[in-house]
Amino acid sequence: PQVIHRKDYKEPDFFVEKVELVFDLERDVTNVKSRLFIAANPARGTGKGDEVFLHGEDMKLLSVALDGVRLASSDFDVDAEGLRFAAPGSNFIAEIETQISPANNTRLEGLYVSQSAFCTQCEAEGFRRITYFPDRPDVMATYKVTINADKTNCPVLLSNGNLIDSGDLDGGRHFAVWEDPFPKPSYLFALVAGDLACVEDSFVTMSGRKVALRIFVEHGNEDRCDYAMDSLIRSMKWDEEVYGLEYDLDLFNIVAVSDFNMGAMENKSLNIFNAKYILAKPDTATDMDYELIESIVAHEYFHNWSGNRVTCRDWFQLSLKEGLTVFRDQEFSADQRSRPVQRIKDVAQLRARQFPEDGGPLAHPVRPDSYMEINNFYTATVYEKGAELIRMMHTLLGPDGYRKGIDLYFDRHDGQAVTCDDFAKAMEDANGIDFTQLKRWYSQAGTPELTWTGNYDADAKQFRLSVSQKTAPTPGQPDKQPLHMPIAIGLLGADGSDLVAQMVELTSDSQEFVFDGVSEKPVVSFNRGFSAPVNVMTDQPDEELVFLMGNDSDAFNRWEAGQKYATRLMLSAITAYEENGGDADAALDAQGDSVESFIAAMGATLMNDDLDKAFRADAVMLPGEEFLSEQRKPANPEAIHQVRKALRKRIGLGLMGDLANTYHQNASNAAFTPDATSAGQRALRAASLSYLVASEKGEYADLAAEQYRTADNMTDQMAALSVLNNLDHPGRAEALADFEERFAKDGVVLDKWFALQAVSSRDDTLARIKDLMSHPAFTMRNPNKVRSLIGAFAMGNPRAFHAKDGSGYEFYADRLIELDDINPQVAARLCAPLGTWAKYDGERASLMKAALERVLAKPEISRDLYEIASKSIA
Ligand code: BAL
Ligand code: ZN
């Protein structure tokens, strides 16, 4: 496949200023008529006689007319990529008629059918599967869309903008006409038609305009929209208060569909969501589901400005809208909930997904230089590392300076398609500051590694902190330059208070920072709040980590100190496990007092009533198996699993009394509410239960089974079921059977049941997954099902996926090959776990590479999967 390079960007030869579309919707054959008002681009010097190119894929072209004159087939060229003809003038109208088949569209890009409804997904390049068009984000047009459809099957007809006309047609059909006054790129086009229920509310904007808010769902789900609606209203208010940004139309629609490649999509005034991120009520959704709904509803809403009003010039600039919008949704959640807990969650996610990406074969900069398939670049790097880059600007400029930059950005570029450089320039110009070096974060891939050493001079009352940075080579980037980053530093005195709390700016490979007036030898709290997205390699003594766990005024670094201590302890025990022939208990015994002192420190956090319960729940969790496997080479999934399990057992035994008290004291008789405080209480109780069960005292497995039976909400039920899930207890089968029966017809909820079984640490897991593939509710055509059963196995069950005999890899490669013919975008997204072979021992590495070879040998492999598999094997 062709590689597309950022450096080759050229402005469009022709713009489209206005689009009129008429859809005659039928499941098997939908007819699409388009009228494009095309204008030459003066900057390109184009005009009459020059070639016009319109993208188009997988469509039947019926006719082309220019300025009312139908073209003979010899007057245009059409191939698998698009349509070419000569411009009849500098301004002209092209009329094109195509046919597409929504029911056969299993890729879920363009117009397709989900359950019984028609819906669209056009980002990044789906519009070219609907009609011929210059399908690139720097071509922005106004849209007028007429939808004709069967009135019984599709009483609801939606597109972007305002409804300007509707009525009945012959033959049981009806129509609606929508007009969107805001020029937009084709990737923001959307259409929905179906028999959907609607939940309504409204919002009055800061200038007093009333906006109708509607959420459309399948009938029967009307009682699951409250939280999404509430989140939308809170997002609209927050964006006014924090960013001064107001909604710009009188209507905002959200539609939830079951079959969706992504989480959700920010189409102008018609967001389309994966139903998983809309539907919630206490007995179907967990606290984590509620949290995700809140942040994704906010994310899509925030795109109305950061993405829609100001969009990307080309897809290399994707982080312009995604990094910024992720930062915005993270800050929204931090304001709605606990700020430190939100930061812990965001950093844990960055470490779990982005750091491995940045250290592996798919590493790429936040603003990539090339791609084969843009769908493959909706990555943790573009999104989450991109958000960290915006966060560093925010830290360096302060809230007021950042807001000045944002105001200038939206003033300067409203209605335009721009670049990451344009964003940084607005920040610089508004603040009179130079971000030249900071901008290296856009272009340089890899996670920097920082080391530091401290030196205290008691006579001078001076503390010197030496910091150095280095970034390992990544594919295509052998040499790295130093990055500019803010590092928040705390120097703690013996009583735990801050002697110094300051932000320093690291800009060189090595740098010394001098702190004067430091009255005693301090304990260093480095990179507070994870102010820079880096790995910090320096080893602080265990006692200092324990001190920070108990005293740091920065809650993030309290958590971080515990994670560091746990990681160090487990890595050392893993080495001992490998040396002693596989005895996890003996491996922990070999760690001397460290285990006891770690458990005591964790117990102190568990019982510290001054701390937020949600924070305590996070702080007592051990780093996950995937995280540990990133920390040493070769990773040994079996050793990691056994050592972590043994340490969890010791914690359960060592803190049993405190855990049991915490469990019982945090029971609640009140009706479920999804607020952060109640969720924190449930999380702390769930953490206690999981350690009690890990103690292997049978009565606690009984307690979990009892909790499953008696809980009145999904959060408590899932907490019980996820610990039972790894056991041989009769409560496991009972609970799983009960769950299956209750939610047999409820796709979104049943996905939890599939995923649980896929991540079970029991030895029969792979066999069970194979059985579940023929479960009546499972289908490879639904991305949520594929992610729940197949994806969760590879990404959430390292021990089974990396089984020494290669059975996990073999099964997985078969699924990727099968899925590629159905939905290449999802197949490619799932391929990454096989690309981690370099982290494993020679035997596993060659089995993983063999699996990748088999994927690559698939006849007619998609561009999507080819790109990921070929880069992964390199
Ligand atoms: N733009 C794709 C989905 C999202 O990031 O909101
Ligand atoms: Zn987004």
PDB file of N, CA and C in Angstrom, residues 25 33 147 160 173-174 177 183 243 258 340 347 350 449 466 474 483 500 516 615 749 815 843 854 870:
ATOM      1  N   LEU A  25     -33.339   5.955   1.121  1.00  0.00           N
ATOM      2  CA  LEU A  25     -32.791   4.896   1.978  1.00  0.00           C
ATOM      3  C   LEU A  25     -33.503   3.564   1.785  1.00  0.00           C
ATOM      4  N   LYS A  33     -27.963  10.984  -4.337  1.00  0.00           N
ATOM      5  CA  LYS A  33     -27.720  12.021  -5.366  1.00  0.00           C
ATOM      6  C   LYS A  33     -27.014  13.176  -4.692  1.00  0.00           C
ATOM      7  N   ILE A 147     -33.558  13.330   3.294  1.00  0.00           N
ATOM      8  CA  ILE A 147     -33.605  11.886   3.559  1.00  0.00           C
ATOM      9  C   ILE A 147     -35.009  11.395   3.239  1.00  0.00           C
ATOM     10  N   ASN A 160     -27.221  16.624  10.196  1.00  0.00           N
ATOM     11  CA  ASN A 160     -26.631  17.740  10.948  1.00  0.00           C
ATOM     12  C   ASN A 160     -27.447  19.019  10.792  1.00  0.00           C
ATOM     13  N   ARG A 173     -43.785   6.284   2.345  1.00  0.00           N
ATOM     14  CA  ARG A 173     -42.494   6.894   2.662  1.00  0.00           C
ATOM     15  C   ARG A 173     -42.666   8.321   3.148  1.00  0.00           C
ATOM     16  N   HIS A 174     -41.636   8.864   3.741  1.00  0.00           N
ATOM     17  CA  HIS A 174     -41.661  10.266   4.141  1.00  0.00           C
ATOM     18  C   HIS A 174     -40.268  10.866   3.976  1.00  0.00           C
ATOM     19  N   VAL A 177     -35.716  17.320   5.573  1.00  0.00           N
ATOM     20  CA  VAL A 177     -34.609  18.097   4.999  1.00  0.00           C
ATOM     21  C   VAL A 177     -33.877  18.804   6.144  1.00  0.00           C
ATOM     22  N   PRO A 183     -20.000  25.685   7.798  1.00  0.00           N
ATOM     23  CA  PRO A 183     -19.196  24.895   6.868  1.00  0.00           C
ATOM     24  C   PRO A 183     -18.423  23.832   7.652  1.00  0.00           C
ATOM     25  N   TYR A 243     -13.974  27.728  29.562  1.00  0.00           N
ATOM     26  CA  TYR A 243     -13.388  28.123  28.268  1.00  0.00           C
ATOM     27  C   TYR A 243     -14.138  29.288  27.602  1.00  0.00           C
ATOM     28  N   SER A 258     -25.724   0.149  18.495  1.00  0.00           N
ATOM     29  CA  SER A 258     -25.052  -1.038  19.053  1.00  0.00           C
ATOM     30  C   SER A 258     -23.768  -1.390  18.322  1.00  0.00           C
ATOM     31  N   PRO A 340      -7.112  14.516  42.181  1.00  0.00           N
ATOM     32  CA  PRO A 340      -6.002  13.545  42.212  1.00  0.00           C
ATOM     33  C   PRO A 340      -6.394  12.154  41.724  1.00  0.00           C
ATOM     34  N   VAL A 347      -3.094   8.834  34.338  1.00  0.00           N
ATOM     35  CA  VAL A 347      -1.694   8.413  34.210  1.00  0.00           C
ATOM     36  C   VAL A 347      -1.605   6.882  34.103  1.00  0.00           C
ATOM     37  N   LEU A 350      -2.335   6.096  30.635  1.00  0.00           N
ATOM     38  CA  LEU A 350      -1.217   6.488  29.761  1.00  0.00           C
ATOM     39  C   LEU A 350      -0.105   5.442  29.847  1.00  0.00           C
ATOM     40  N   GLU A 449      13.298   9.118  29.530  1.00  0.00           N
ATOM     41  CA  GLU A 449      13.653   8.560  30.841  1.00  0.00           C
ATOM     42  C   GLU A 449      14.423   9.608  31.606  1.00  0.00           C
ATOM     43  N   SER A 466      20.222  17.233  40.607  1.00  0.00           N
ATOM     44  CA  SER A 466      20.721  17.055  39.235  1.00  0.00           C
ATOM     45  C   SER A 466      19.769  16.132  38.492  1.00  0.00           C
ATOM     46  N   THR A 474      13.531   5.278  18.422  1.00  0.00           N
ATOM     47  CA  THR A 474      12.260   4.639  18.022  1.00  0.00           C
ATOM     48  C   THR A 474      12.330   4.446  16.505  1.00  0.00           C
ATOM     49  N   LEU A 483      14.130  17.394  25.441  1.00  0.00           N
ATOM     50  CA  LEU A 483      12.801  18.003  25.417  1.00  0.00           C
ATOM     51  C   LEU A 483      12.668  19.033  26.538  1.00  0.00           C
ATOM     52  N   VAL A 500       9.906  22.988  50.350  1.00  0.00           N
ATOM     53  CA  VAL A 500       9.905  23.636  49.035  1.00  0.00           C
ATOM     54  C   VAL A 500       8.833  22.960  48.184  1.00  0.00           C
ATOM     55  N   ASP A 516      17.670  27.080  47.721  1.00  0.00           N
ATOM     56  CA  ASP A 516      18.303  27.687  48.901  1.00  0.00           C
ATOM     57  C   ASP A 516      17.312  27.748  50.069  1.00  0.00           C
ATOM     58  N   PHE A 615      -9.427   7.502  46.498  1.00  0.00           N
ATOM     59  CA  PHE A 615      -7.971   7.503  46.461  1.00  0.00           C
ATOM     60  C   PHE A 615      -7.424   6.270  47.168  1.00  0.00           C
ATOM     61  N   VAL A 749     -24.831  -5.037  28.267  1.00  0.00           N
ATOM     62  CA  VAL A 749     -24.528  -5.612  29.585  1.00  0.00           C
ATOM     63  C   VAL A 749     -23.889  -6.993  29.428  1.00  0.00           C
ATOM     64  N   ARG A 815      -8.344 -15.347  14.590  1.00  0.00           N
ATOM     65  CA  ARG A 815      -9.441 -14.377  14.727  1.00  0.00           C
ATOM     66  C   ARG A 815      -9.152 -13.113  13.914  1.00  0.00           C
ATOM     67  N   GLU A 843      11.516 -18.166  22.663  1.00  0.00           N
ATOM     68  CA  GLU A 843      10.485 -19.095  22.204  1.00  0.00           C
ATOM     69  C   GLU A 843       9.157 -18.382  21.945  1.00  0.00           C
ATOM     70  N   ARG A 854       1.685 -15.343   9.638  1.00  0.00           N
ATOM     71  CA  ARG A 854       0.468 -15.974   9.125  1.00  0.00           C
ATOM     72  C   ARG A 854      -0.589 -14.906   8.798  1.00  0.00           C
ATOM     73  N   SER A 870       2.733  -5.534   9.489  1.00  0.00           N
ATOM     74  CA  SER A 870       4.075  -5.436   8.898  1.00  0.00           C
ATOM     75  C   SER A 870       4.990  -4.578   9.772  1.00  0.00           C
TER      76      SER A 870
END
